[in-house]
Amino acid sequence: TLLAAGYRCRFGEIDLIAKDDDFLVFVEVKLRKNADFAEALEFVHLRKQERIKLAAAMYLEYFKGEELQPRFDVIEVYAPQGTQTKKPKIQHLEDAFQ
């Protein structure tokens, strides 16, 4: 269940926030034309992960009623023609970083 899209705070941004069973999922979405240079997941480097974690902590502080276990996912979207791609390849990587 999608809870938020484009959540922003002073520490950063989280693309999507959703509930998945017992988890509160913080999702980073990465769009690339292809994986020739690197997999999209590789662009979620340690510094980016830390900013996502800080933003997630702010979200959890603000919405204290959420008693779900947090999880950090990455969705890789490969679209060779960019937004004109009719069937992009989408890969959902659960628990992509701790």
PDB file of C-alpha atoms in Angstrom:
ATOM      1  CA  THR A   1       0.000   0.000   0.000  1.00  0.00           C
ATOM      2  CA  LEU A   2       1.537   3.279  -1.103  1.00  0.00           C
ATOM      3  CA  LEU A   3       1.703   5.838   1.739  1.00  0.00           C
ATOM      4  CA  ALA A   4       3.782   8.627   0.207  1.00  0.00           C
ATOM      5  CA  ALA A   5       5.637   9.605  -2.945  1.00  0.00           C
ATOM      6  CA  GLY A   6       8.422  12.174  -3.071  1.00  0.00           C
ATOM      7  CA  TYR A   7       8.687  12.557   0.719  1.00  0.00           C
ATOM      8  CA  ARG A   8      11.107  15.389   1.507  1.00  0.00           C
ATOM      9  CA  CYS A   9      12.687  16.631   4.674  1.00  0.00           C
ATOM     10  CA  ARG A  10      15.804  18.619   5.498  1.00  0.00           C
ATOM     11  CA  PHE A  11      17.957  15.475   5.310  1.00  0.00           C
ATOM     12  CA  GLY A  12      16.877  14.262   1.889  1.00  0.00           C
ATOM     13  CA  GLU A  13      14.149  12.658  -0.175  1.00  0.00           C
ATOM     14  CA  ILE A  14      12.539   9.238  -0.324  1.00  0.00           C
ATOM     15  CA  ASP A  15      10.945   8.353  -3.650  1.00  0.00           C
ATOM     16  CA  LEU A  16       8.248   6.011  -2.296  1.00  0.00           C
ATOM     17  CA  ILE A  17       7.052   4.917   1.139  1.00  0.00           C
ATOM     18  CA  ALA A  18       4.763   1.898   1.359  1.00  0.00           C
ATOM     19  CA  LYS A  19       3.397  -0.739   3.714  1.00  0.00           C
ATOM     20  CA  ASP A  20       4.173  -4.361   2.850  1.00  0.00           C
ATOM     21  CA  ASP A  21       2.791  -6.804   5.412  1.00  0.00           C
ATOM     22  CA  ASP A  22       4.910  -6.216   8.543  1.00  0.00           C
ATOM     23  CA  PHE A  23       7.264  -3.716   6.870  1.00  0.00           C
ATOM     24  CA  LEU A  24       7.330   0.008   6.302  1.00  0.00           C
ATOM     25  CA  VAL A  25       9.247   0.157   3.026  1.00  0.00           C
ATOM     26  CA  PHE A  26      11.387   3.116   1.983  1.00  0.00           C
ATOM     27  CA  VAL A  27      12.049   2.862  -1.759  1.00  0.00           C
ATOM     28  CA  GLU A  28      14.670   4.494  -3.945  1.00  0.00           C
ATOM     29  CA  VAL A  29      13.769   4.391  -7.653  1.00  0.00           C
ATOM     30  CA  LYS A  30      16.600   4.524 -10.189  1.00  0.00           C
ATOM     31  CA  LEU A  31      15.911   5.053 -13.903  1.00  0.00           C
ATOM     32  CA  ARG A  32      18.627   4.227 -16.421  1.00  0.00           C
ATOM     33  CA  LYS A  33      18.688   3.668 -20.169  1.00  0.00           C
ATOM     34  CA  ASN A  34      20.750   0.498 -19.724  1.00  0.00           C
ATOM     35  CA  ALA A  35      23.196  -1.235 -17.423  1.00  0.00           C
ATOM     36  CA  ASP A  36      26.212  -0.886 -19.742  1.00  0.00           C
ATOM     37  CA  PHE A  37      28.043   1.482 -17.401  1.00  0.00           C
ATOM     38  CA  ALA A  38      26.730   0.063 -14.104  1.00  0.00           C
ATOM     39  CA  GLU A  39      23.636  -1.484 -12.570  1.00  0.00           C
ATOM     40  CA  ALA A  40      21.167   1.106 -11.281  1.00  0.00           C
ATOM     41  CA  LEU A  41      21.637  -0.224  -7.727  1.00  0.00           C
ATOM     42  CA  GLU A  42      25.289   0.861  -7.858  1.00  0.00           C
ATOM     43  CA  PHE A  43      24.136   4.494  -8.050  1.00  0.00           C
ATOM     44  CA  VAL A  44      22.651   4.148  -4.551  1.00  0.00           C
ATOM     45  CA  HIS A  45      26.056   4.643  -2.962  1.00  0.00           C
ATOM     46  CA  LEU A  46      26.783   4.711   0.753  1.00  0.00           C
ATOM     47  CA  ARG A  47      26.305   8.481   1.082  1.00  0.00           C
ATOM     48  CA  LYS A  48      22.910   8.262  -0.669  1.00  0.00           C
ATOM     49  CA  GLN A  49      21.930   5.356   1.608  1.00  0.00           C
ATOM     50  CA  GLU A  50      22.803   7.411   4.685  1.00  0.00           C
ATOM     51  CA  ARG A  51      20.637  10.333   3.477  1.00  0.00           C
ATOM     52  CA  ILE A  52      17.729   7.950   2.832  1.00  0.00           C
ATOM     53  CA  LYS A  53      18.148   6.471   6.320  1.00  0.00           C
ATOM     54  CA  LEU A  54      18.135   9.939   7.911  1.00  0.00           C
ATOM     55  CA  ALA A  55      15.011  10.928   5.966  1.00  0.00           C
ATOM     56  CA  ALA A  56      13.385   7.634   7.001  1.00  0.00           C
ATOM     57  CA  ALA A  57      14.230   8.362  10.645  1.00  0.00           C
ATOM     58  CA  MET A  58      12.543  11.768  10.314  1.00  0.00           C
ATOM     59  CA  TYR A  59       9.467  10.128   8.758  1.00  0.00           C
ATOM     60  CA  LEU A  60       9.333   7.563  11.577  1.00  0.00           C
ATOM     61  CA  GLU A  61       9.708  10.315  14.193  1.00  0.00           C
ATOM     62  CA  TYR A  62       6.880  12.334  12.662  1.00  0.00           C
ATOM     63  CA  PHE A  63       4.563   9.323  12.229  1.00  0.00           C
ATOM     64  CA  LYS A  64       5.202   7.638  15.583  1.00  0.00           C
ATOM     65  CA  GLY A  65       2.087   5.470  15.207  1.00  0.00           C
ATOM     66  CA  GLU A  66       3.824   3.316  12.589  1.00  0.00           C
ATOM     67  CA  GLU A  67       4.954   0.183  14.431  1.00  0.00           C
ATOM     68  CA  LEU A  68       6.200  -1.635  11.350  1.00  0.00           C
ATOM     69  CA  GLN A  69       9.747  -2.869  10.750  1.00  0.00           C
ATOM     70  CA  PRO A  70      11.556  -0.524   8.319  1.00  0.00           C
ATOM     71  CA  ARG A  71      13.010  -1.946   5.096  1.00  0.00           C
ATOM     72  CA  PHE A  72      15.001  -0.247   2.348  1.00  0.00           C
ATOM     73  CA  ASP A  73      14.295  -1.330  -1.229  1.00  0.00           C
ATOM     74  CA  VAL A  74      15.590  -0.201  -4.607  1.00  0.00           C
ATOM     75  CA  ILE A  75      13.569  -0.347  -7.812  1.00  0.00           C
ATOM     76  CA  GLU A  76      15.687  -0.392 -10.944  1.00  0.00           C
ATOM     77  CA  VAL A  77      13.968   0.812 -14.120  1.00  0.00           C
ATOM     78  CA  TYR A  78      15.762   0.279 -17.431  1.00  0.00           C
ATOM     79  CA  ALA A  79      14.215   2.287 -20.252  1.00  0.00           C
ATOM     80  CA  PRO A  80      16.345   2.421 -23.451  1.00  0.00           C
ATOM     81  CA  GLN A  81      14.211   5.201 -24.979  1.00  0.00           C
ATOM     82  CA  GLY A  82      13.741   7.055 -21.692  1.00  0.00           C
ATOM     83  CA  THR A  83      10.148   8.041 -20.973  1.00  0.00           C
ATOM     84  CA  GLN A  84       9.176   6.904 -24.479  1.00  0.00           C
ATOM     85  CA  THR A  85      10.029   3.258 -23.657  1.00  0.00           C
ATOM     86  CA  LYS A  86       6.871   1.181 -24.021  1.00  0.00           C
ATOM     87  CA  LYS A  87       7.988  -1.792 -21.899  1.00  0.00           C
ATOM     88  CA  PRO A  88      10.747  -0.815 -19.479  1.00  0.00           C
ATOM     89  CA  LYS A  89      12.501  -3.558 -17.560  1.00  0.00           C
ATOM     90  CA  ILE A  90      11.703  -3.168 -13.864  1.00  0.00           C
ATOM     91  CA  GLN A  91      13.546  -4.980 -11.102  1.00  0.00           C
ATOM     92  CA  HIS A  92      12.480  -4.698  -7.438  1.00  0.00           C
ATOM     93  CA  LEU A  93      15.315  -5.374  -5.013  1.00  0.00           C
ATOM     94  CA  GLU A  94      13.962  -5.937  -1.509  1.00  0.00           C
ATOM     95  CA  ASP A  95      16.127  -5.147   1.508  1.00  0.00           C
ATOM     96  CA  ALA A  96      18.768  -3.662  -0.804  1.00  0.00           C
ATOM     97  CA  PHE A  97      20.710  -2.038   2.043  1.00  0.00           C
ATOM     98  CA  GLN A  98      20.628  -2.075   5.830  1.00  0.00           C
TER      99      GLN A  98
END
